[in-house]
Coordinates of C-alpha atoms in Angstrom, one line a residue:
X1 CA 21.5 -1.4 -10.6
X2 CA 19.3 -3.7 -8.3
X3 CA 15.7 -4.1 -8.1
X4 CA 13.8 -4.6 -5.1
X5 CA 11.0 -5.2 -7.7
X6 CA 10.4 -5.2 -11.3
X7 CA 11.4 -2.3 -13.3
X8 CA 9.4 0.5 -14.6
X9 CA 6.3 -0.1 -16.7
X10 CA 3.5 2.3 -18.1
X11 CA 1.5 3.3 -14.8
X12 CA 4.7 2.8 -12.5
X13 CA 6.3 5.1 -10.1
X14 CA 10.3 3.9 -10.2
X15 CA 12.4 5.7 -6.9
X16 CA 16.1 5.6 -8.1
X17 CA 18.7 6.2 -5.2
X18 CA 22.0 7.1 -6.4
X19 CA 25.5 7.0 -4.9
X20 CA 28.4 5.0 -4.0
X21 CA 28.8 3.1 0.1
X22 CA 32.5 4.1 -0.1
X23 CA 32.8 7.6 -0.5
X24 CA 30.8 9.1 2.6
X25 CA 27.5 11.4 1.8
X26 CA 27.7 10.3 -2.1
X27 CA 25.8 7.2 -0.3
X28 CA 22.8 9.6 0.2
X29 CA 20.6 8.2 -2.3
X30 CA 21.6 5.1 -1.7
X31 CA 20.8 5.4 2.5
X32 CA 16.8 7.3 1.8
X33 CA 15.9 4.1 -1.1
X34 CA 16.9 1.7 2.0
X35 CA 14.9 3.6 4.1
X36 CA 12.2 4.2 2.2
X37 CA 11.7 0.4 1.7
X38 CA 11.9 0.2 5.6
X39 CA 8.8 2.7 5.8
X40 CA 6.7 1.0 3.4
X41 CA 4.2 -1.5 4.8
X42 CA 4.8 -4.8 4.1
X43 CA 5.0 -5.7 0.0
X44 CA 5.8 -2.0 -0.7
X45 CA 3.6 0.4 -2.2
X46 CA 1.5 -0.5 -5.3
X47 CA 3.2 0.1 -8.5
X48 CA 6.3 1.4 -7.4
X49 CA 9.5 0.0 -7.8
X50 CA 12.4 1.1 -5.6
X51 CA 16.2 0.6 -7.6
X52 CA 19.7 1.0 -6.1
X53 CA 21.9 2.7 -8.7
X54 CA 25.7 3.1 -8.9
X55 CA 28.6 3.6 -11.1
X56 CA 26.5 2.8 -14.7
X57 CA 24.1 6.3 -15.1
X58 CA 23.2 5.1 -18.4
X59 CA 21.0 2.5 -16.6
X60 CA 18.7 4.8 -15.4
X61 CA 17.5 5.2 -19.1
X62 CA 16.2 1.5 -19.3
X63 CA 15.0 1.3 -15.4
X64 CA 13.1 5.1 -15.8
X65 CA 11.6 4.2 -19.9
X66 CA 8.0 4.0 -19.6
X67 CA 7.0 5.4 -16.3
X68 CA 4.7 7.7 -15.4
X69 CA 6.9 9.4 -12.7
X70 CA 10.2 8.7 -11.8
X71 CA 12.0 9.8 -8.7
X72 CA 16.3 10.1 -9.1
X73 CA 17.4 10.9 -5.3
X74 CA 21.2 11.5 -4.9
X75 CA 24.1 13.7 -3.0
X76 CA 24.9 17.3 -4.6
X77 CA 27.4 20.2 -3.3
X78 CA 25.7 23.3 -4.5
X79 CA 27.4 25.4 -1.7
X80 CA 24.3 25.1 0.9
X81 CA 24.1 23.7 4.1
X82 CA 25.1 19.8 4.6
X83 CA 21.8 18.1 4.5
X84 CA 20.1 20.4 2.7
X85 CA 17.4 18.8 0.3
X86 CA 16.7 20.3 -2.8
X87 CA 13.8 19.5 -5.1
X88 CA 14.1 20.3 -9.2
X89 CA 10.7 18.8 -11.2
X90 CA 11.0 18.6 -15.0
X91 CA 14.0 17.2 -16.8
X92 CA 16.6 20.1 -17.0
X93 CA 19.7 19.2 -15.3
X94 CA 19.8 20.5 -11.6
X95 CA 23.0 22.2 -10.8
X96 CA 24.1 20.1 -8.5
X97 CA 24.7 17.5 -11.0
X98 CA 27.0 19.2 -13.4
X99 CA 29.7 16.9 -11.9
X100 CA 29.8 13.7 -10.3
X101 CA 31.6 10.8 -8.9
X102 CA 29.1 8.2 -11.7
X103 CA 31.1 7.3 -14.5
X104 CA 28.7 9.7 -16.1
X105 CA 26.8 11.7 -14.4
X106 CA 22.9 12.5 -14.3
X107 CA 22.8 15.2 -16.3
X108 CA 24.5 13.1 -19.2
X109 CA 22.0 10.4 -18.3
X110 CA 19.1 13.1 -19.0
X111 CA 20.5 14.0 -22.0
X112 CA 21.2 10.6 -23.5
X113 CA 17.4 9.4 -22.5
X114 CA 15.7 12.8 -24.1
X115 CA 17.7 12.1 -27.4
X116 CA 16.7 8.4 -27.6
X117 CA 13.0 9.2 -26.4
X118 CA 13.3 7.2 -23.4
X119 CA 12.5 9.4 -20.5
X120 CA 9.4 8.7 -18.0
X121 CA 6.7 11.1 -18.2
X122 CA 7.1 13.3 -14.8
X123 CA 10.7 13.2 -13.6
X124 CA 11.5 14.6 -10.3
X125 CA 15.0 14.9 -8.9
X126 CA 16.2 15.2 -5.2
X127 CA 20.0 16.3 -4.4
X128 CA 20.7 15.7 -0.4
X129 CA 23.6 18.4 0.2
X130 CA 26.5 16.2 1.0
X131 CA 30.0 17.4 2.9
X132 CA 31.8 14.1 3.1
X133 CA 33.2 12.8 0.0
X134 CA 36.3 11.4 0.4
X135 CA 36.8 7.7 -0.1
X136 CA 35.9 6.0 3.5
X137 CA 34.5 8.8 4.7
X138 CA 31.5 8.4 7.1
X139 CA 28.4 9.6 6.0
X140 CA 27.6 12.9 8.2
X141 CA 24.9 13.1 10.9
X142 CA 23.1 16.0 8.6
X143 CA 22.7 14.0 5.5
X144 CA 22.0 10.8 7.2
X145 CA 18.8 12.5 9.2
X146 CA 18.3 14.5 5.8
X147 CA 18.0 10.8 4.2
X148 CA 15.8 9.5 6.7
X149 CA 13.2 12.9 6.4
X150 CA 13.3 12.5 3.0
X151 CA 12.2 8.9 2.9
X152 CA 9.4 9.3 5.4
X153 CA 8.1 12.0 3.2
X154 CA 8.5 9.9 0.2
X155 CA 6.6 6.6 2.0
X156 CA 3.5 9.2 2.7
X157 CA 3.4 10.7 -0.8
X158 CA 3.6 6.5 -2.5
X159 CA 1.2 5.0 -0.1
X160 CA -1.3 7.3 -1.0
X161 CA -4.9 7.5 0.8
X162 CA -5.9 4.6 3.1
X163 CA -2.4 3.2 3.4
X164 CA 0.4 4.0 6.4
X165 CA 3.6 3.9 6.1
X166 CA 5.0 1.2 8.5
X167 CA 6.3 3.6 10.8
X168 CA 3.0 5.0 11.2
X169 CA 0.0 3.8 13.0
X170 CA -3.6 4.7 11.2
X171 CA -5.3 7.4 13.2

């Protein structure tokens, strides 16, 4: 995983986009944690560390340990619409995870970090409904504008009051 900042500590948000570049809309977490770090003003948001994750799930159990919210984004197929975004809060596993192209896959990653204690203290997961799997595959128009949405919502949400996103001006 790579860090455009530290990791996680107590009174940190961590955003952790998942996926892989090579295998079309698995990229969607991937593509809205890029974004997102376009949409932040300059130096990011204040406590919040943004992490690329990939093939190594049980990562996420060191990079998420110890804060108070941690955001997982990455591509599902739950049969809706390509681009859909779907939201689950808490720590069950959403199904849209049950399977995955990760080594192992989130929910194996939850489970792991609720048996060793090691989970943050608010977790929320966004799936991106993704269509194009298939290795060099192009991501699809839906997911990539579903990406985009989803980052500019998240830049609002980190920056809090008083702050604009950079794609923003201050009213």
């Amino acid at each position: 995983m790579s860090t455009s900042g530290e990791r996680a500590a107590p009174g940190r948000t961590v955003v952790i986009g998942l996926g892989n570049d090579w295998r079309g809309d698995d990229r969607a977490g991937l593509e809205t944690v890029r974004v997102l770090r376009e949409e932040l003003p300059a130096g990011g948001a204040p406590g919040v560390a943004i992490v690329e994750g990939g093939g190594d799930l049980t990562e996420l159990i060191d990079v998420w340990a110890g804060a108070d919210l941690a955001v997982v984004i990455d591509a599902v197929r739950t049969g809706a619409a390509p681009g859909t975004v779907h939201r689950w809060a808490g720590t069950a596993a959403a199904p849209g995870w049950r399977y995955s192209s990760h080594a192992l896959g989130l929910a194996d990653a939850l489970g792991l970090g609720r048996a060793l204690g090691r989970m943050p203290g608010e977790l929320l997961l966004i799936g991106i409904e993704g269509e194009r799997f298939a290795i060099g595959a192009a991501m699809s128009p839906a997911v990539r504008a579903a990406a985009a949405r989803t980052a500019r919502d998240l830049a609002r949400t980190l920056c809090g009051p008083g702050r604009t996103p950079a794609g923003e001006r201050s009213r």
